[in-house]
Short mmCIF file of N, CA, C and O in Angstrom, two decimals:
data_model
loop_
_atom_site.label_atom_id
_atom_site.label_comp_id
_atom_site.label_asym_id
_atom_site.label_seq_id
_atom_site.Cartn_x
_atom_site.Cartn_y
_atom_site.Cartn_z
N MET A 26 131.16 89.01 46.10
CA MET A 26 131.27 89.33 47.60
C MET A 26 130.98 90.80 47.71
O MET A 26 130.22 91.17 48.66
N ARG A 27 131.26 91.50 46.87
CA ARG A 27 131.14 93.08 46.96
C ARG A 27 129.47 93.26 46.87
O ARG A 27 129.00 94.24 47.57
N THR A 28 128.89 92.72 46.03
CA THR A 28 127.37 92.89 45.83
C THR A 28 126.62 92.46 47.17
O THR A 28 125.75 93.14 47.68
N ILE A 29 127.19 91.33 47.78
CA ILE A 29 126.45 91.05 49.20
C ILE A 29 126.70 92.06 50.07
O ILE A 29 125.88 92.35 50.88
N MET A 30 127.90 92.66 50.20
CA MET A 30 128.11 93.66 51.08
C MET A 30 127.33 94.90 50.91
O MET A 30 126.72 95.55 51.75
N ILE A 31 127.11 95.29 49.71
CA ILE A 31 126.36 96.53 49.31
C ILE A 31 124.90 96.18 49.71
O ILE A 31 124.21 97.10 50.40
N MET A 32 124.43 94.93 49.49
CA MET A 32 123.01 94.59 49.88
C MET A 32 122.78 94.67 51.33
O MET A 32 121.85 95.21 51.75
N ALA A 33 123.79 94.10 52.05
CA ALA A 33 123.73 94.08 53.52
C ALA A 33 123.77 95.48 54.08
O ALA A 33 122.85 95.89 54.89
N ALA A 34 124.58 96.44 53.49
CA ALA A 34 124.70 97.82 53.93
C ALA A 34 123.23 98.52 53.65
O ALA A 34 122.80 99.31 54.50
N GLY A 35 122.73 98.34 52.48
CA GLY A 35 121.53 98.70 52.14
C GLY A 35 120.35 98.33 53.12
O GLY A 35 119.55 99.14 53.58
N ALA A 36 120.39 96.91 53.48
CA ALA A 36 119.40 96.39 54.43
C ALA A 36 119.51 97.10 55.70
O ALA A 36 118.57 97.46 56.45
N LEU A 37 120.80 97.38 56.20
CA LEU A 37 120.88 98.09 57.57
C LEU A 37 120.45 99.41 57.36
O LEU A 37 119.87 99.95 58.44
N ILE A 38 120.75 100.24 56.34
CA ILE A 38 120.15 101.58 56.23
C ILE A 38 118.67 101.51 56.29
O ILE A 38 118.03 102.41 56.82
N VAL A 39 118.01 100.83 55.54
CA VAL A 39 116.38 100.60 55.51
C VAL A 39 115.94 100.27 56.91
O VAL A 39 115.01 100.86 57.37
N ALA A 40 116.61 99.32 57.66
CA ALA A 40 116.15 98.89 58.89
C ALA A 40 116.34 100.08 59.93
O ALA A 40 115.44 100.30 60.60
N GLY A 41 117.32 100.87 59.72
CA GLY A 41 117.68 102.02 60.61
C GLY A 41 116.49 103.01 60.33
O GLY A 41 116.02 103.55 61.28
N ALA A 42 116.29 103.29 59.21
CA ALA A 42 115.34 104.34 58.92
C ALA A 42 113.80 103.79 59.33
O ALA A 42 113.04 104.53 59.89
N MET A 43 113.61 102.49 59.36
CA MET A 43 112.20 102.03 59.87
C MET A 43 112.25 102.17 61.28
O MET A 43 111.14 102.62 61.87
N GLN A 44 113.37 102.09 62.14
CA GLN A 44 113.33 102.11 63.44
C GLN A 44 113.12 103.71 63.86
O GLN A 44 112.43 104.03 64.78
N LEU A 45 113.73 104.65 63.14
CA LEU A 45 113.48 105.99 63.37
C LEU A 45 111.87 106.44 63.23
O LEU A 45 111.38 107.06 64.05
N THR A 46 111.43 105.79 62.15
CA THR A 46 110.04 106.17 61.87
C THR A 46 109.11 105.45 63.06
O THR A 46 108.24 106.12 63.53
N LYS A 47 109.45 104.31 63.36
CA LYS A 47 108.68 103.70 64.35
C LYS A 47 108.80 104.34 65.73
O LYS A 47 107.70 104.47 66.40
N ALA A 48 109.92 104.88 66.03
CA ALA A 48 110.18 105.52 67.30
C ALA A 48 109.38 106.83 67.34
O ALA A 48 108.69 107.16 68.46
N SER A 49 109.32 107.60 66.31
CA SER A 49 108.58 108.78 66.37
C SER A 49 107.11 108.64 66.23
O SER A 49 106.42 109.33 66.78
N ALA A 50 106.69 107.40 65.80
CA ALA A 50 105.21 107.10 65.62
C ALA A 50 104.74 106.66 67.12
O ALA A 50 103.63 106.38 67.33
N GLU A 51 105.65 106.19 67.96
CA GLU A 51 105.33 105.73 69.14
C GLU A 51 105.54 106.71 70.41
O GLU A 51 105.74 106.21 71.48
N GLU A 52 105.19 107.94 70.13
CA GLU A 52 105.30 109.01 71.20
C GLU A 52 104.14 108.53 72.22
O GLU A 52 103.06 107.99 71.68
N PRO A 53 104.31 108.71 73.54
CA PRO A 53 103.27 108.22 74.50
C PRO A 53 101.92 108.91 74.20
O PRO A 53 100.85 108.40 74.33
N ILE A 54 101.92 110.28 73.73
CA ILE A 54 100.71 110.94 73.43
C ILE A 54 101.03 111.60 72.22
O ILE A 54 101.94 112.37 71.87
N GLN A 55 99.95 111.48 71.20
CA GLN A 55 100.07 112.16 69.80
C GLN A 55 98.77 112.97 69.61
O GLN A 55 97.74 112.47 69.90
N ARG A 56 99.12 114.10 69.21
CA ARG A 56 97.97 115.02 69.00
C ARG A 56 97.74 115.27 67.51
O ARG A 56 98.83 115.68 66.96
N THR A 57 96.57 115.13 66.92
CA THR A 57 96.42 115.43 65.48
C THR A 57 95.32 116.61 65.39
O THR A 57 94.19 116.37 65.93
N ASP A 58 95.76 117.76 65.01
CA ASP A 58 94.71 118.86 64.79
C ASP A 58 93.80 118.72 63.67
O ASP A 58 94.21 118.30 62.53
N LEU A 59 92.54 118.77 63.98
CA LEU A 59 91.56 118.39 62.89
C LEU A 59 90.80 119.71 62.40
O LEU A 59 90.79 119.96 61.19
N VAL A 60 90.26 120.53 63.19
CA VAL A 60 89.71 121.68 62.77
C VAL A 60 89.94 122.84 63.74
O VAL A 60 89.96 122.67 64.91
N GLN A 61 90.10 124.03 63.02
CA GLN A 61 90.16 125.33 64.01
C GLN A 61 89.56 126.48 63.14
O GLN A 61 89.92 126.59 62.00
N ASN A 62 88.47 127.03 63.64
CA ASN A 62 87.76 127.97 63.02
C ASN A 62 87.06 129.00 63.97
O ASN A 62 86.60 128.62 65.08
N ASP A 63 86.96 130.23 63.45
CA ASP A 63 86.32 131.27 64.14
C ASP A 63 84.78 130.87 64.37
O ASP A 63 84.28 130.20 63.50
N ILE A 64 84.20 131.26 65.39
CA ILE A 64 82.80 131.17 65.85
C ILE A 64 82.06 132.47 65.81
O ILE A 64 82.77 133.54 65.85
N ASP A 65 80.74 132.55 66.03
CA ASP A 65 80.04 133.74 66.16
C ASP A 65 80.21 134.45 67.48
O ASP A 65 79.92 135.59 67.60
N VAL A 66 80.82 133.96 68.46
CA VAL A 66 81.19 134.59 69.77
C VAL A 66 82.59 135.34 69.45
O VAL A 66 83.57 134.79 69.19
N PRO A 67 82.37 136.62 69.56
CA PRO A 67 83.62 137.37 69.30
C PRO A 67 84.84 137.21 70.15
O PRO A 67 84.68 136.95 71.34
N GLY A 68 85.99 136.89 69.49
CA GLY A 68 87.23 136.55 70.17
C GLY A 68 87.38 135.23 70.65
O GLY A 68 88.26 134.89 71.26
N HIS A 69 86.51 134.26 70.02
CA HIS A 69 86.71 132.91 70.37
C HIS A 69 86.70 132.00 69.21
O HIS A 69 86.25 132.56 67.92
N GLU A 70 87.12 130.81 69.36
CA GLU A 70 87.24 129.95 68.19
C GLU A 70 86.88 128.52 68.62
O GLU A 70 86.97 128.09 69.83
N ALA A 71 86.37 127.54 67.65
CA ALA A 71 86.33 126.17 67.99
C ALA A 71 87.47 125.51 67.52
O ALA A 71 88.08 125.81 66.30
N VAL A 72 88.10 124.58 68.23
CA VAL A 72 89.23 123.70 67.98
C VAL A 72 88.86 122.27 68.19
O VAL A 72 88.30 121.92 69.21
N GLN A 73 89.26 121.36 67.25
CA GLN A 73 88.90 119.89 67.51
C GLN A 73 90.17 119.24 67.29
O GLN A 73 90.83 119.41 66.21
N VAL A 74 90.63 118.27 68.17
CA VAL A 74 91.71 117.54 67.96
C VAL A 74 91.62 116.08 68.28
O VAL A 74 90.60 115.85 69.22
N ARG A 75 92.33 115.20 67.79
CA ARG A 75 92.20 113.77 68.13
C ARG A 75 93.58 113.62 69.01
O ARG A 75 94.72 114.06 68.59
N VAL A 76 93.39 113.05 70.23
CA VAL A 76 94.61 112.72 71.04
C VAL A 76 94.59 111.12 71.22
O VAL A 76 93.60 110.46 71.79
N ASP A 77 95.70 110.56 70.87
CA ASP A 77 95.89 109.15 70.99
C ASP A 77 97.08 108.93 72.22
O ASP A 77 98.06 109.54 72.18
N PHE A 78 96.75 107.96 73.02
CA PHE A 78 97.50 107.73 74.19
C PHE A 78 97.94 106.26 74.14
O PHE A 78 97.15 105.36 73.96
N ALA A 79 99.31 106.15 74.26
CA ALA A 79 99.81 104.81 74.36
C ALA A 79 99.40 104.22 75.78
O ALA A 79 98.98 104.97 76.57
N PRO A 80 99.57 102.93 75.87
CA PRO A 80 99.13 102.27 77.11
C PRO A 80 99.91 102.89 78.38
O PRO A 80 101.07 103.16 78.21
N GLY A 81 99.16 103.32 79.43
CA GLY A 81 99.77 104.03 80.60
C GLY A 81 100.05 105.49 80.48
O GLY A 81 100.59 106.07 81.45
N ALA A 82 99.90 106.13 79.17
CA ALA A 82 100.32 107.36 78.99
C ALA A 82 99.45 108.28 79.86
O ALA A 82 98.42 108.16 79.99
N LEU A 83 100.24 109.30 80.27
CA LEU A 83 99.61 110.45 81.05
C LEU A 83 99.63 111.83 80.49
O LEU A 83 100.70 112.21 79.97
N ALA A 84 98.59 112.49 80.16
CA ALA A 84 98.67 113.95 79.92
C ALA A 84 98.54 114.71 81.16
O ALA A 84 97.54 114.69 81.97
N PRO A 85 99.70 115.19 81.73
CA PRO A 85 99.80 115.75 83.02
C PRO A 85 98.77 117.07 83.29
O PRO A 85 98.33 117.59 82.40
N ARG A 86 98.50 117.34 84.42
CA ARG A 86 97.82 118.43 84.75
C ARG A 86 97.97 119.76 83.93
O ARG A 86 99.01 120.19 83.63
N HIS A 87 96.73 120.14 83.43
CA HIS A 87 96.81 121.31 82.35
C HIS A 87 95.35 121.99 82.49
O HIS A 87 94.53 121.50 82.95
N HIS A 88 95.23 123.13 81.86
CA HIS A 88 93.88 123.83 81.71
C HIS A 88 93.87 124.40 80.38
O HIS A 88 94.92 124.53 79.46
N HIS A 89 92.55 124.83 79.93
CA HIS A 89 92.42 125.42 78.51
C HIS A 89 91.72 126.80 78.77
O HIS A 89 91.08 127.03 79.76
N PRO A 90 92.08 127.69 77.92
CA PRO A 90 91.36 128.97 77.86
C PRO A 90 89.89 128.97 77.28
O PRO A 90 89.52 129.70 76.60
N GLY A 91 89.13 128.12 77.81
CA GLY A 91 87.82 127.80 77.44
C GLY A 91 87.26 126.39 77.88
O GLY A 91 87.98 125.61 78.50
N GLU A 92 86.16 126.05 77.22
CA GLU A 92 85.59 124.69 77.49
C GLU A 92 86.03 123.69 76.64
O GLU A 92 86.55 123.97 75.54
N GLU A 93 86.07 122.41 77.23
CA GLU A 93 86.34 121.24 76.48
C GLU A 93 85.35 120.13 76.55
O GLU A 93 84.88 120.09 77.77
N ILE A 94 85.12 119.56 75.47
CA ILE A 94 84.21 118.35 75.65
C ILE A 94 85.17 117.22 75.14
O ILE A 94 85.64 117.26 73.95
N ALA A 95 85.40 116.24 76.02
CA ALA A 95 86.36 115.08 75.66
C ALA A 95 85.39 113.84 75.20
O ALA A 95 84.53 113.48 76.09
N HIS A 96 85.64 113.22 74.24
CA HIS A 96 84.86 112.10 73.94
C HIS A 96 85.70 110.99 73.55
O HIS A 96 86.67 110.96 72.65
N VAL A 97 85.50 109.91 74.40
CA VAL A 97 86.50 108.80 74.19
C VAL A 97 86.08 107.72 72.98
O VAL A 97 85.01 107.50 72.80
N LEU A 98 87.01 107.86 72.03
CA LEU A 98 86.81 106.99 70.82
C LEU A 98 87.27 105.60 70.91
O LEU A 98 86.60 104.72 70.25
N GLU A 99 88.22 105.35 71.73
CA GLU A 99 88.76 103.93 71.78
C GLU A 99 89.45 103.83 73.20
O GLU A 99 90.03 104.80 73.86
N GLY A 100 89.31 102.78 73.88
CA GLY A 100 90.17 102.37 75.14
C GLY A 100 89.34 102.93 76.44
O GLY A 100 88.14 103.16 76.38
N SER A 101 90.13 103.14 77.35
CA SER A 101 89.65 103.66 78.71
C SER A 101 90.61 104.79 79.10
O SER A 101 91.81 104.55 79.31
N LEU A 102 89.87 105.78 79.34
CA LEU A 102 90.75 107.16 79.93
C LEU A 102 90.15 107.49 81.28
O LEU A 102 89.05 107.70 81.23
N GLU A 103 91.09 107.74 82.18
CA GLU A 103 90.74 108.31 83.61
C GLU A 103 91.04 109.66 83.44
O GLU A 103 92.16 110.17 83.16
N TYR A 104 90.03 110.57 83.87
CA TYR A 104 90.23 111.95 83.86
C TYR A 104 90.16 112.34 85.35
O TYR A 104 89.23 111.93 86.15
N GLN A 105 90.96 113.33 85.83
CA GLN A 105 91.20 113.74 87.01
C GLN A 105 90.92 115.45 87.06
O GLN A 105 91.73 116.07 86.50
N LEU A 106 89.64 115.87 87.29
CA LEU A 106 89.47 117.25 87.33
C LEU A 106 89.65 117.76 88.83
O LEU A 106 89.24 117.00 89.77
N ASP A 107 90.28 118.92 88.93
CA ASP A 107 90.59 119.49 90.34
C ASP A 107 89.27 119.47 90.99
O ASP A 107 88.22 119.99 90.38
N GLY A 108 89.25 119.01 92.20
CA GLY A 108 88.09 119.18 93.14
C GLY A 108 87.08 118.04 92.79
O GLY A 108 85.86 118.07 93.47
N GLU A 109 87.38 117.01 91.99
CA GLU A 109 86.37 116.00 91.71
C GLU A 109 86.96 114.67 91.90
O GLU A 109 88.15 114.48 91.90
N THR A 110 86.24 113.83 92.06
CA THR A 110 86.62 112.37 92.07
C THR A 110 86.92 111.97 90.63
O THR A 110 86.21 112.24 89.67
N PRO A 111 88.04 111.20 90.45
CA PRO A 111 88.49 110.75 89.24
C PRO A 111 87.30 109.90 88.48
O PRO A 111 86.50 109.12 89.13
N VAL A 112 87.20 110.13 87.15
CA VAL A 112 86.14 109.29 86.37
C VAL A 112 86.82 108.55 85.32
O VAL A 112 87.73 109.20 84.55
N THR A 113 86.47 107.25 85.04
CA THR A 113 87.00 106.62 83.98
C THR A 113 85.91 106.44 83.02
O THR A 113 84.77 106.06 83.26
N LEU A 114 86.28 106.80 81.74
CA LEU A 114 85.30 106.71 80.60
C LEU A 114 85.70 105.59 79.61
O LEU A 114 87.10 105.41 79.39
N GLN A 115 84.83 104.92 79.03
CA GLN A 115 85.11 103.96 77.93
C GLN A 115 84.79 104.55 76.59
O GLN A 115 84.16 105.69 76.52
N ALA A 116 85.13 103.88 75.43
CA ALA A 116 84.71 104.25 74.30
C ALA A 116 83.28 104.74 74.12
O ALA A 116 82.41 103.90 74.62
N GLY A 117 82.89 105.87 73.54
CA GLY A 117 81.47 106.18 73.54
C GLY A 117 81.16 107.18 74.56
O GLY A 117 79.87 107.67 74.31
N GLN A 118 81.74 107.27 75.63
CA GLN A 118 81.42 108.17 76.68
C GLN A 118 82.04 109.55 76.62
O GLN A 118 83.30 109.63 76.00
N SER A 119 81.40 110.65 77.07
CA SER A 119 81.96 111.85 77.01
C SER A 119 81.94 112.67 78.35
O SER A 119 81.46 112.31 79.29
N LEU A 120 82.80 113.68 78.45
CA LEU A 120 82.91 114.48 79.63
C LEU A 120 83.09 116.04 79.26
O LEU A 120 83.83 116.33 78.39
N PHE A 121 82.43 116.85 79.99
CA PHE A 121 82.46 118.32 79.85
C PHE A 121 83.56 118.76 80.93
O PHE A 121 83.44 118.54 82.05
N ILE A 122 84.49 119.56 80.37
CA ILE A 122 85.41 120.23 81.32
C ILE A 122 85.36 121.74 81.34
O ILE A 122 85.43 122.21 80.25
N PRO A 123 85.00 122.37 82.40
CA PRO A 123 84.82 123.76 82.35
C PRO A 123 86.04 124.60 82.09
O PRO A 123 87.11 124.05 82.42
N SER A 124 85.85 125.84 81.69
CA SER A 124 86.86 126.74 81.33
C SER A 124 87.82 126.86 82.61
O SER A 124 87.49 127.10 83.64
N GLY A 125 89.36 126.70 82.30
CA GLY A 125 90.17 127.01 83.46
C GLY A 125 90.26 126.03 84.39
O GLY A 125 91.28 126.06 85.36
N VAL A 126 89.69 124.90 84.36
CA VAL A 126 89.75 123.81 85.38
C VAL A 126 90.90 122.90 85.11
O VAL A 126 90.99 122.27 83.95
N ALA A 127 91.88 122.80 86.00
CA ALA A 127 93.02 122.00 85.79
C ALA A 127 92.60 120.49 85.71
O ALA A 127 91.69 120.18 86.63
N HIS A 128 93.17 119.74 84.96
CA HIS A 128 92.79 118.30 84.80
C HIS A 128 93.86 117.44 84.24
O HIS A 128 94.83 118.03 83.64
N SER A 129 93.87 116.26 84.36
CA SER A 129 94.74 115.36 83.62
C SER A 129 94.03 114.23 83.14
O SER A 129 92.88 113.97 83.41
N ALA A 130 94.63 113.53 82.14
CA ALA A 130 94.01 112.16 81.55
C ALA A 130 95.02 111.13 81.52
O ALA A 130 96.28 111.42 81.11
N ARG A 131 94.65 109.92 81.79
CA ARG A 131 95.59 108.86 81.76
C ARG A 131 94.94 107.65 81.11
O ARG A 131 93.66 107.26 81.40
N ASN A 132 95.71 106.89 80.18
CA ASN A 132 95.12 105.69 79.64
C ASN A 132 95.35 104.67 80.74
O ASN A 132 96.35 104.21 81.05
N VAL A 133 94.22 104.13 81.11
CA VAL A 133 94.22 103.10 82.15
C VAL A 133 93.75 101.81 81.65
O VAL A 133 93.58 100.66 82.36
N GLY A 134 93.60 101.57 80.18
CA GLY A 134 93.37 100.16 79.65
C GLY A 134 94.73 99.64 79.22
O GLY A 134 95.79 100.03 79.49
N ASN A 135 94.48 98.53 78.60
CA ASN A 135 95.59 97.56 78.13
C ASN A 135 96.18 98.02 76.93
O ASN A 135 97.27 97.56 76.49
N GLY A 136 95.36 98.57 76.05
CA GLY A 136 95.82 98.94 74.64
C GLY A 136 95.64 100.46 74.57
O GLY A 136 95.79 101.22 75.51
N LYS A 137 95.88 100.79 73.26
CA LYS A 137 95.76 102.27 72.86
C LYS A 137 94.45 102.92 73.24
O LYS A 137 93.40 102.08 73.23
N ALA A 138 94.43 104.16 73.75
CA ALA A 138 93.21 104.92 73.91
C ALA A 138 93.29 106.18 73.04
O ALA A 138 94.27 106.69 72.80
N SER A 139 92.02 106.56 72.70
CA SER A 139 92.00 107.71 71.77
C SER A 139 90.68 108.69 72.30
O SER A 139 89.81 108.10 72.67
N GLU A 140 90.91 109.97 72.11
CA GLU A 140 89.81 110.77 72.42
C GLU A 140 89.70 111.92 71.36
O GLU A 140 90.69 112.33 70.73
N LEU A 141 88.54 112.38 71.11
CA LEU A 141 88.26 113.49 70.33
C LEU A 141 87.84 114.60 71.37
O LEU A 141 87.03 114.69 72.15
N ALA A 142 88.71 115.59 71.32
CA ALA A 142 88.63 116.80 72.14
C ALA A 142 88.12 118.13 71.30
O ALA A 142 88.81 118.39 70.22
N THR A 143 86.93 118.60 71.78
CA THR A 143 86.54 119.80 71.07
C THR A 143 86.51 120.98 72.10
O THR A 143 85.96 120.89 73.31
N TYR A 144 86.99 122.03 71.65
CA TYR A 144 87.26 123.18 72.51
C TYR A 144 86.53 124.40 72.08
O TYR A 144 86.54 124.67 70.80
N ILE A 145 86.01 125.20 72.95
CA ILE A 145 85.56 126.51 72.56
C ILE A 145 86.39 127.36 73.45
O ILE A 145 86.25 127.35 74.65
N VAL A 146 87.34 128.11 72.80
CA VAL A 146 88.45 128.79 73.51
C VAL A 146 88.53 130.22 73.10
O VAL A 146 88.21 130.68 72.02
N THR A 147 89.38 130.97 73.92
CA THR A 147 89.55 132.39 73.59
C THR A 147 90.78 132.36 72.41
O THR A 147 91.74 131.61 72.51
N LYS A 148 90.40 133.05 71.33
CA LYS A 148 91.29 133.11 70.15
C LYS A 148 92.66 133.65 70.47
O LYS A 148 92.57 134.80 71.19
N GLY A 149 93.70 133.06 70.01
CA GLY A 149 94.92 133.55 70.07
C GLY A 149 95.65 133.09 71.43
O GLY A 149 96.82 133.50 71.63
N SER A 150 94.97 132.39 72.29
CA SER A 150 95.69 131.99 73.50
C SER A 150 96.16 130.55 73.26
O SER A 150 95.63 129.92 72.44
N PRO A 151 97.21 130.24 74.14
CA PRO A 151 97.68 128.78 73.95
C PRO A 151 96.59 127.80 74.29
O PRO A 151 95.91 127.99 75.32
N LEU A 152 96.29 126.77 73.46
CA LEU A 152 95.34 125.87 73.80
C LEU A 152 95.44 125.06 75.07
O LEU A 152 94.50 124.78 75.69
N VAL A 153 96.84 124.61 75.27
CA VAL A 153 97.01 123.80 76.43
C VAL A 153 98.12 124.69 77.25
O VAL A 153 99.13 125.09 76.88
N VAL A 154 97.65 124.84 78.70
CA VAL A 154 98.44 125.65 79.51
C VAL A 154 98.79 124.68 80.74
O VAL A 154 97.94 124.21 81.51
N PRO A 155 99.97 124.12 80.86
CA PRO A 155 100.55 123.27 81.85
C PRO A 155 100.28 124.00 83.25
O PRO A 155 100.42 125.10 83.46
N GLU A 156 100.01 123.06 84.25
CA GLU A 156 99.89 123.37 85.68
C GLU A 156 101.22 122.99 86.34
O GLU A 156 101.72 122.19 86.01
N LYS A 157 101.29 123.70 87.41
CA LYS A 157 102.55 123.42 88.12
C LYS A 157 102.27 122.52 89.19
O LYS A 157 101.26 122.21 89.71
#
């Protein structure tokens, strides 16, 4: 009987650990930094990140201290740039976002969506600046 109780307790611990891992892996938006390097333009750097969006996830209005090129890798993402009509991009499509332009992005598809974001930004500045 003692062996069964120990095995049951072990199974509960493993199941609990799996739930913690699963919960942290299911954040609505996950950013994976890929490359960050100086470029020939003094005071600037290139940064590339992968951004994964859960279904319905929204990256609220923000801007960057430089230009962004967003390339959709998977799914459907709707981008809203200030002063522009919203645009929905599918996998394989790209969008240029000028320096300092506030924008948001939302997964409007049924499954996961991902983008490859490439930035040319002022070195030492925060990459993402939330808008009010």
